[in-house]
Coordinates of C-alpha atoms and ligand atoms in Angstrom, one line a residue:
M1223 CA 8.6 -31.0 2.6
K1224 CA 7.7 -29.6 -0.7
L1225 CA 8.5 -25.9 -1.3
K1226 CA 5.7 -23.7 -2.5
I1227 CA 6.9 -21.1 -4.9
A1228 CA 5.2 -18.7 -7.3
I1229 CA 6.7 -18.7 -10.8
L1230 CA 6.4 -16.0 -13.4
A1231 CA 8.1 -17.0 -16.6
G1232 CA 7.7 -13.4 -18.1
D1233 CA 8.1 -12.8 -21.8
G1234 CA 10.9 -12.5 -24.4
I1235 CA 13.5 -15.0 -23.4
G1236 CA 11.8 -15.5 -20.0
P1237 CA 9.9 -18.7 -20.8
E1238 CA 13.1 -20.3 -22.3
V1239 CA 15.4 -19.5 -19.4
T1240 CA 12.6 -20.3 -16.8
E1241 CA 12.0 -23.8 -18.3
A1242 CA 15.7 -24.5 -18.3
T1243 CA 16.0 -23.4 -14.6
Q1244 CA 13.0 -25.5 -13.6
K1245 CA 14.6 -28.5 -15.3
V1246 CA 17.8 -28.0 -13.3
L1247 CA 15.9 -27.7 -10.0
R1248 CA 14.0 -30.9 -10.8
D1249 CA 17.2 -32.7 -11.6
A1250 CA 18.8 -31.5 -8.4
K1251 CA 15.9 -33.3 -6.7
V1252 CA 14.4 -30.1 -5.2
E1253 CA 10.7 -30.8 -4.6
I1254 CA 8.8 -27.7 -5.5
D1255 CA 5.1 -27.1 -5.9
W1256 CA 5.1 -24.3 -8.5
E1257 CA 2.2 -21.9 -8.6
V1258 CA 2.2 -20.6 -12.1
H1259 CA 1.3 -16.9 -12.8
H1260 CA 1.6 -14.6 -15.8
A1261 CA 2.8 -11.1 -16.3
G1262 CA 4.0 -9.0 -19.2
L1263 CA 3.2 -8.5 -22.9
E1264 CA 0.8 -11.5 -23.3
V1265 CA -1.1 -10.4 -20.2
V1266 CA -1.6 -6.9 -21.5
K1267 CA -3.4 -8.3 -24.5
L1268 CA -5.8 -10.2 -22.2
T1269 CA -6.3 -7.9 -19.3
G1270 CA -4.9 -4.5 -20.4
N1271 CA -2.5 -4.6 -17.5
P1272 CA 1.0 -6.2 -17.6
L1273 CA 0.9 -6.9 -13.8
P1274 CA -2.7 -7.7 -12.7
P1275 CA -3.2 -7.1 -8.9
S1276 CA -4.0 -10.9 -8.6
V1277 CA -0.4 -11.7 -9.5
V1278 CA 1.0 -9.3 -6.9
E1279 CA -1.3 -10.9 -4.3
A1280 CA -0.2 -14.4 -5.3
V1281 CA 3.5 -13.5 -4.8
R1282 CA 2.6 -11.9 -1.5
K1283 CA 0.7 -15.0 -0.4
N1284 CA 3.5 -17.4 -1.5
R1285 CA 6.2 -15.1 0.0
I1286 CA 8.8 -16.5 -2.5
A1287 CA 8.8 -16.2 -6.3
L1288 CA 11.1 -17.0 -9.2
K1289 CA 10.6 -14.6 -12.0
G1290 CA 11.7 -14.4 -15.6
P1291 CA 12.2 -11.0 -17.3
V1292 CA 9.1 -9.0 -18.1
T1293 CA 8.8 -6.3 -20.7
T1294 CA 7.0 -3.2 -19.8
P1295 CA 5.1 -1.8 -22.8
I1296 CA 6.5 1.5 -23.8
G1297 CA 4.0 4.3 -23.6
K1298 CA 1.9 6.2 -21.2
G1299 CA -0.2 4.4 -18.7
F1300 CA 2.2 1.5 -18.0
R1301 CA 4.5 1.6 -15.0
S1302 CA 7.4 -0.8 -15.0
V1303 CA 6.3 -4.2 -13.9
N1304 CA 9.5 -4.8 -12.1
V1305 CA 9.4 -1.5 -10.3
T1306 CA 5.8 -1.9 -9.4
L1307 CA 6.3 -5.4 -7.9
R1308 CA 9.3 -4.2 -5.9
Q1309 CA 7.5 -1.2 -4.5
T1310 CA 4.1 -2.8 -3.8
L1311 CA 5.7 -5.7 -2.0
D1312 CA 8.3 -3.5 -0.3
L1313 CA 11.2 -5.7 -1.7
Y1314 CA 13.5 -3.0 -0.6
A1315 CA 16.9 -4.7 -1.1
N1316 CA 18.1 -5.7 -4.5
V1317 CA 21.1 -8.1 -4.2
R1318 CA 23.3 -8.8 -7.1
P1319 CA 26.4 -10.9 -6.6
I1320 CA 29.0 -10.1 -9.3
R1321 CA 31.2 -13.2 -9.5
S1322 CA 33.4 -14.5 -12.2
L1323 CA 32.9 -18.0 -13.6
P1324 CA 35.9 -20.2 -14.6
N1325 CA 37.0 -20.1 -18.2
V1326 CA 35.0 -16.9 -19.0
E1327 CA 37.7 -14.6 -20.3
L1328 CA 38.2 -11.6 -17.9
R1329 CA 40.8 -9.2 -16.9
F1330 CA 40.6 -10.4 -13.3
D1331 CA 38.6 -12.5 -10.9
V1332 CA 35.6 -10.6 -9.6
D1333 CA 33.8 -11.3 -6.4
M1334 CA 31.7 -8.4 -5.1
V1335 CA 28.1 -7.8 -4.3
I1336 CA 25.8 -4.9 -5.1
V1337 CA 23.0 -4.0 -2.7
R1338 CA 20.7 -1.6 -4.4
E1339 CA 17.9 0.3 -2.7
N1340 CA 14.8 -0.8 -4.6
T1341 CA 11.9 1.3 -3.7
E1342 CA 12.6 5.0 -4.1
G1343 CA 15.2 7.5 -5.5
L1344 CA 14.4 8.5 -9.1
Y1345 CA 12.3 5.3 -9.5
A1346 CA 9.6 6.7 -7.1
G1347 CA 7.6 7.6 -10.2
L1348 CA 7.3 11.3 -9.2
E1349 CA 7.7 13.0 -12.6
L1350 CA 5.9 16.0 -13.9
M1351 CA 5.9 18.5 -16.7
I1352 CA 6.2 21.8 -14.9
M1353 CA 5.5 23.8 -18.0
P1354 CA 5.9 23.1 -21.8
G1355 CA 9.5 22.2 -22.4
V1356 CA 10.4 21.8 -18.7
A1357 CA 10.1 18.4 -17.0
Q1358 CA 11.0 17.4 -13.4
S1359 CA 11.8 14.1 -11.8
I1360 CA 11.9 14.0 -8.0
K1361 CA 14.5 11.9 -6.3
L1362 CA 12.9 10.7 -3.2
T1363 CA 15.2 9.8 -0.3
T1364 CA 13.9 8.8 3.1
E1365 CA 15.7 8.2 6.3
V1366 CA 13.7 4.9 6.8
A1367 CA 14.6 3.4 3.4
S1368 CA 18.2 4.6 3.6
T1369 CA 18.6 3.1 7.0
N1370 CA 16.9 -0.2 6.0
I1371 CA 19.2 -0.7 3.0
A1372 CA 22.3 0.1 5.0
E1373 CA 21.2 -2.3 7.7
F1374 CA 20.6 -4.9 5.1
A1375 CA 24.1 -4.4 3.5
F1376 CA 25.8 -4.8 6.9
R1377 CA 23.7 -7.8 7.8
Y1378 CA 24.5 -9.4 4.4
A1379 CA 28.2 -8.7 4.9
A1380 CA 28.2 -10.3 8.3
Q1381 CA 26.3 -13.4 7.2
N1382 CA 28.5 -13.9 4.1
G1383 CA 31.9 -13.3 5.6
R1384 CA 32.5 -10.0 3.9
K1385 CA 34.7 -7.5 5.8
R1386 CA 33.8 -4.3 4.1
V1387 CA 30.7 -2.3 3.0
T1388 CA 31.1 0.6 0.6
I1389 CA 28.4 3.3 0.5
V1390 CA 28.3 4.8 -3.0
H1391 CA 26.8 8.3 -3.3
K1392 CA 27.0 11.7 -4.9
A1393 CA 26.6 13.7 -1.7
N1394 CA 29.1 16.3 -2.9
I1395 CA 26.5 17.5 -5.4
M1396 CA 23.2 16.2 -4.0
K1397 CA 24.0 17.3 -0.5
I1398 CA 20.6 16.9 0.9
S1399 CA 19.3 13.7 -0.7
D1400 CA 22.5 11.7 -1.0
G1401 CA 23.7 13.5 2.1
L1402 CA 20.8 11.9 4.0
A1403 CA 21.6 8.4 2.7
L1404 CA 25.2 8.8 3.6
D1405 CA 24.4 10.0 7.1
C1406 CA 22.1 7.0 7.6
A1407 CA 24.9 4.6 6.4
R1408 CA 27.4 6.2 8.8
R1409 CA 24.9 5.8 11.7
V1410 CA 24.3 2.1 10.8
G1411 CA 28.1 1.6 10.4
E1412 CA 28.6 2.8 14.0
K1413 CA 26.7 -0.2 15.2
H1414 CA 28.7 -2.7 13.1
K1415 CA 32.3 -1.9 14.1
E1416 CA 33.4 -5.4 13.0
I1417 CA 32.8 -4.4 9.4
E1418 CA 34.7 -1.5 7.7
L1419 CA 32.5 1.2 6.2
R1420 CA 34.0 3.0 3.2
E1421 CA 32.5 5.9 1.4
M1422 CA 32.9 6.4 -2.4
I1423 CA 31.5 8.9 -4.9
V1424 CA 29.6 7.1 -7.7
D1425 CA 31.9 8.2 -10.5
A1426 CA 34.9 7.0 -8.6
A1427 CA 33.0 3.8 -7.8
A1428 CA 32.5 3.2 -11.6
M1429 CA 36.2 3.6 -12.2
T1430 CA 37.1 1.3 -9.2
M1431 CA 34.8 -1.3 -10.5
V1432 CA 36.7 -1.6 -13.8
R1433 CA 40.2 -1.4 -12.1
D1434 CA 39.8 -3.2 -8.8
P1435 CA 36.2 -4.3 -8.1
N1436 CA 37.0 -6.6 -5.2
R1437 CA 38.1 -3.6 -3.1
L1438 CA 34.4 -2.6 -2.8
G1439 CA 33.2 -5.7 -1.0
V1440 CA 29.5 -5.1 -0.5
L1441 CA 28.6 -2.0 -2.4
V1442 CA 25.4 -0.4 -1.1
T1443 CA 23.7 2.4 -3.0
E1444 CA 20.5 4.1 -4.1
N1445 CA 18.3 2.9 -6.9
L1446 CA 19.6 4.5 -10.1
Y1447 CA 23.3 4.2 -9.3
G1448 CA 22.7 0.5 -8.4
D1449 CA 20.9 -0.1 -11.6
I1450 CA 23.7 1.3 -13.7
L1451 CA 26.6 -0.2 -11.7
S1452 CA 25.0 -3.6 -11.8
D1453 CA 25.0 -3.7 -15.6
L1454 CA 28.6 -2.5 -15.4
G1455 CA 29.3 -5.4 -13.0
A1456 CA 27.6 -7.8 -15.4
G1457 CA 29.9 -6.6 -18.2
L1458 CA 32.9 -7.3 -16.0
V1459 CA 32.0 -11.0 -15.6
G1460 CA 30.9 -11.9 -19.1
G1461 CA 27.6 -10.1 -19.7
L1462 CA 24.0 -10.1 -18.7
G1463 CA 23.5 -13.8 -19.3
I1464 CA 25.4 -14.5 -16.1
V1465 CA 24.5 -12.2 -13.2
P1466 CA 21.7 -13.3 -10.8
G1467 CA 19.6 -11.2 -8.5
A1468 CA 17.2 -11.2 -5.6
N1469 CA 14.7 -8.6 -4.4
I1470 CA 14.2 -9.1 -0.7
G1471 CA 11.8 -7.6 1.7
D1472 CA 10.9 -8.4 5.3
S1473 CA 8.1 -10.8 4.3
C1474 CA 8.6 -11.6 0.6
A1475 CA 11.4 -12.2 -1.9
V1476 CA 11.5 -12.4 -5.7
F1477 CA 14.4 -13.9 -7.4
E1478 CA 15.3 -12.8 -10.9
A1479 CA 18.2 -12.3 -13.3
V1480 CA 19.6 -8.9 -13.9
H1481 CA 18.9 -9.1 -17.6
G1482 CA 15.8 -7.9 -19.4
S1483 CA 13.6 -9.8 -21.8
A1484 CA 16.2 -9.6 -24.7
P1485 CA 13.6 -9.4 -27.5
D1486 CA 16.5 -9.5 -30.1
I1487 CA 17.1 -13.2 -29.3
A1488 CA 13.7 -14.3 -27.9
G1489 CA 12.2 -17.5 -29.2
K1490 CA 15.5 -18.6 -30.8
G1491 CA 16.4 -21.1 -28.0
F1492 CA 20.0 -19.8 -27.4
A1493 CA 19.6 -17.5 -24.4
N1494 CA 22.0 -18.1 -21.6
P1495 CA 20.0 -19.5 -18.6
T1496 CA 23.0 -19.0 -16.2
A1497 CA 21.6 -15.8 -14.6
L1498 CA 18.3 -17.3 -13.7
I1499 CA 19.8 -20.6 -12.6
Q1500 CA 22.1 -18.6 -10.3
S1501 CA 19.1 -16.6 -9.1
A1502 CA 17.4 -20.0 -8.2
V1503 CA 20.6 -20.9 -6.3
M1504 CA 20.2 -17.7 -4.3
M1505 CA 16.5 -18.6 -3.7
L1506 CA 17.4 -22.1 -2.4
R1507 CA 19.9 -20.6 0.0
H1508 CA 17.3 -18.0 1.2
L1509 CA 15.0 -21.0 1.9
G1510 CA 17.7 -22.9 3.8
E1511 CA 18.1 -25.5 1.0
N1512 CA 21.9 -25.3 1.2
V1513 CA 22.8 -28.7 -0.1
A1514 CA 20.7 -28.4 -3.3
A1515 CA 22.0 -24.9 -3.8
Q1516 CA 25.6 -26.0 -3.4
N1517 CA 25.1 -29.0 -5.8
I1518 CA 23.7 -26.8 -8.5
E1519 CA 26.4 -24.2 -8.1
T1520 CA 29.1 -26.8 -8.2
A1521 CA 27.6 -28.4 -11.3
L1522 CA 27.3 -25.1 -13.1
T1523 CA 30.8 -24.1 -12.2
D1524 CA 32.1 -27.5 -13.4
V1525 CA 30.3 -27.0 -16.8
Y1526 CA 32.1 -23.6 -17.1
R1527 CA 35.4 -25.0 -16.0
E1528 CA 35.3 -27.8 -18.6
G1529 CA 34.3 -25.2 -21.2
N1530 CA 32.7 -27.6 -23.8
V1531 CA 29.1 -26.4 -23.4
R1532 CA 28.6 -22.7 -23.5
T1533 CA 26.0 -20.4 -25.0
R1534 CA 26.5 -17.9 -27.9
D1535 CA 26.8 -14.8 -25.7
L1536 CA 30.0 -16.5 -24.5
A1537 CA 31.2 -17.5 -27.9
G1538 CA 29.8 -21.0 -27.7
T1539 CA 27.3 -22.9 -29.8
A1540 CA 25.1 -24.5 -27.1
S1541 CA 21.4 -23.9 -27.0
T1542 CA 19.6 -23.0 -23.7
D1543 CA 18.4 -26.6 -23.4
D1544 CA 21.9 -28.0 -24.1
F1545 CA 23.3 -25.9 -21.3
A1546 CA 20.6 -27.0 -18.8
A1547 CA 21.2 -30.6 -19.9
A1548 CA 24.9 -30.3 -19.2
I1549 CA 24.2 -29.1 -15.7
S1550 CA 21.7 -32.0 -15.2
R1551 CA 24.4 -34.5 -16.4
K1552 CA 26.8 -33.1 -13.8
L1553 CA 24.1 -33.4 -11.1
A1554 CA 23.5 -37.0 -12.0
S1555 CA 27.2 -37.9 -12.0
Ligands
LIG522 P1 15.7 -4.0 -19.6 O1 15.5 -2.6 -20.0 O2 14.4 -4.8 -19.6 O3 16.6 -4.3 -18.4 P2 17.6 -4.1 -21.6 O4 17.1 -3.4 -22.8 O5 18.6 -3.5 -20.7 O6 16.4 -4.7 -20.8 P3 18.3 -6.9 -22.1 O7 16.9 -7.4 -22.5 O8 18.7 -7.3 -20.8 O9 18.3 -5.3 -22.2 O10 19.3 -7.3 -23.2 C1 20.5 -6.5 -23.5 C2 21.4 -7.3 -24.4 O11 21.9 -8.4 -23.7 C3 20.7 -7.9 -25.6 O12 21.5 -7.8 -26.8 C4 20.4 -9.3 -25.2 O13 20.3 -10.2 -26.3 C5 21.6 -9.7 -24.3 N1 21.1 -10.6 -23.3 C6 20.4 -10.3 -22.2 N2 20.1 -11.4 -21.5 C7 20.7 -12.5 -22.1 C8 20.8 -13.9 -21.9 N3 20.3 -14.4 -20.8 N4 21.5 -14.6 -22.8 C9 22.1 -14.0 -23.8 N5 22.1 -12.7 -24.1 C10 21.4 -11.9 -23.3

């Protein structure tokens, strides 16, 4: 049966990496009926809104979307497209597997997962100017969201053969907000005795990630810490061109790379499509298309292992299309 998936190519390098990913999916013989939608800079020019409500509704209706990066125009009046999409559709869990690829020079092999709470914390959008010269951002932490994200992390660990969940917090300073999130994780941990729960303060977690990241297993944390630590994780495995992501809710899921729209290299044809291709692999697994997912993952890993075709962010010379074509050749062989 054909899969029905909404696709948002985004802007900047979005259309380039999206086209490469669609080609790989086609060559892996996955039958997809794409419903094409637009968000980002071009859409602002046409509608005055980078994320028209009709696009959000289309994702809600399709339940699954593959999304390229979208730039949020800087300035008053625009909320981040990514944050709005995640909050409106209640895509509360942001999953970012941080995994090394063969032949990408690293200090050690990394295999950990970051599960980031996606709907609240300092991203709740509750900011105000209390008086001239004094601004306030409210870090919203609820028992419901903190429990949901901890439950998700334990479920993910159980389903993916991981033995440990690490809750990352700063409850020694933010005793009430991070303290609440920590208590929720402990309560959830009580119900999952088969998986070890570790607790770590966020600064210690940053250090552990660069010294011994695999010790963390599935790292679960609030929104801002998760955002920062996932770029750190990307740096550990070769940069933003590599790391995939998924935003998962109870009824919808949007799959997107960790990287942004990379305006510095947009339109030049040499962005690395690995992150979005790996996000598409996560999407296929989410949909139960495990054979196609495994075939693409194996082909991609083989291209890295052989090391002849790689993009400029990894000191190669291949274009985005060359890289996708190399994966397609592997799929055909
Ligand atoms: P955002 O705020 O939207 O997350 P950002 O400002 O953090 O975006 P990115 O757009 O992700 O930044 O880009 C950061 C750097 O990483 C840029 O130098 C960019 O060229 C590089 N980069 C990001 N994605 C890729 C990619 N897929 N291939 C190659 N280089 C990339």
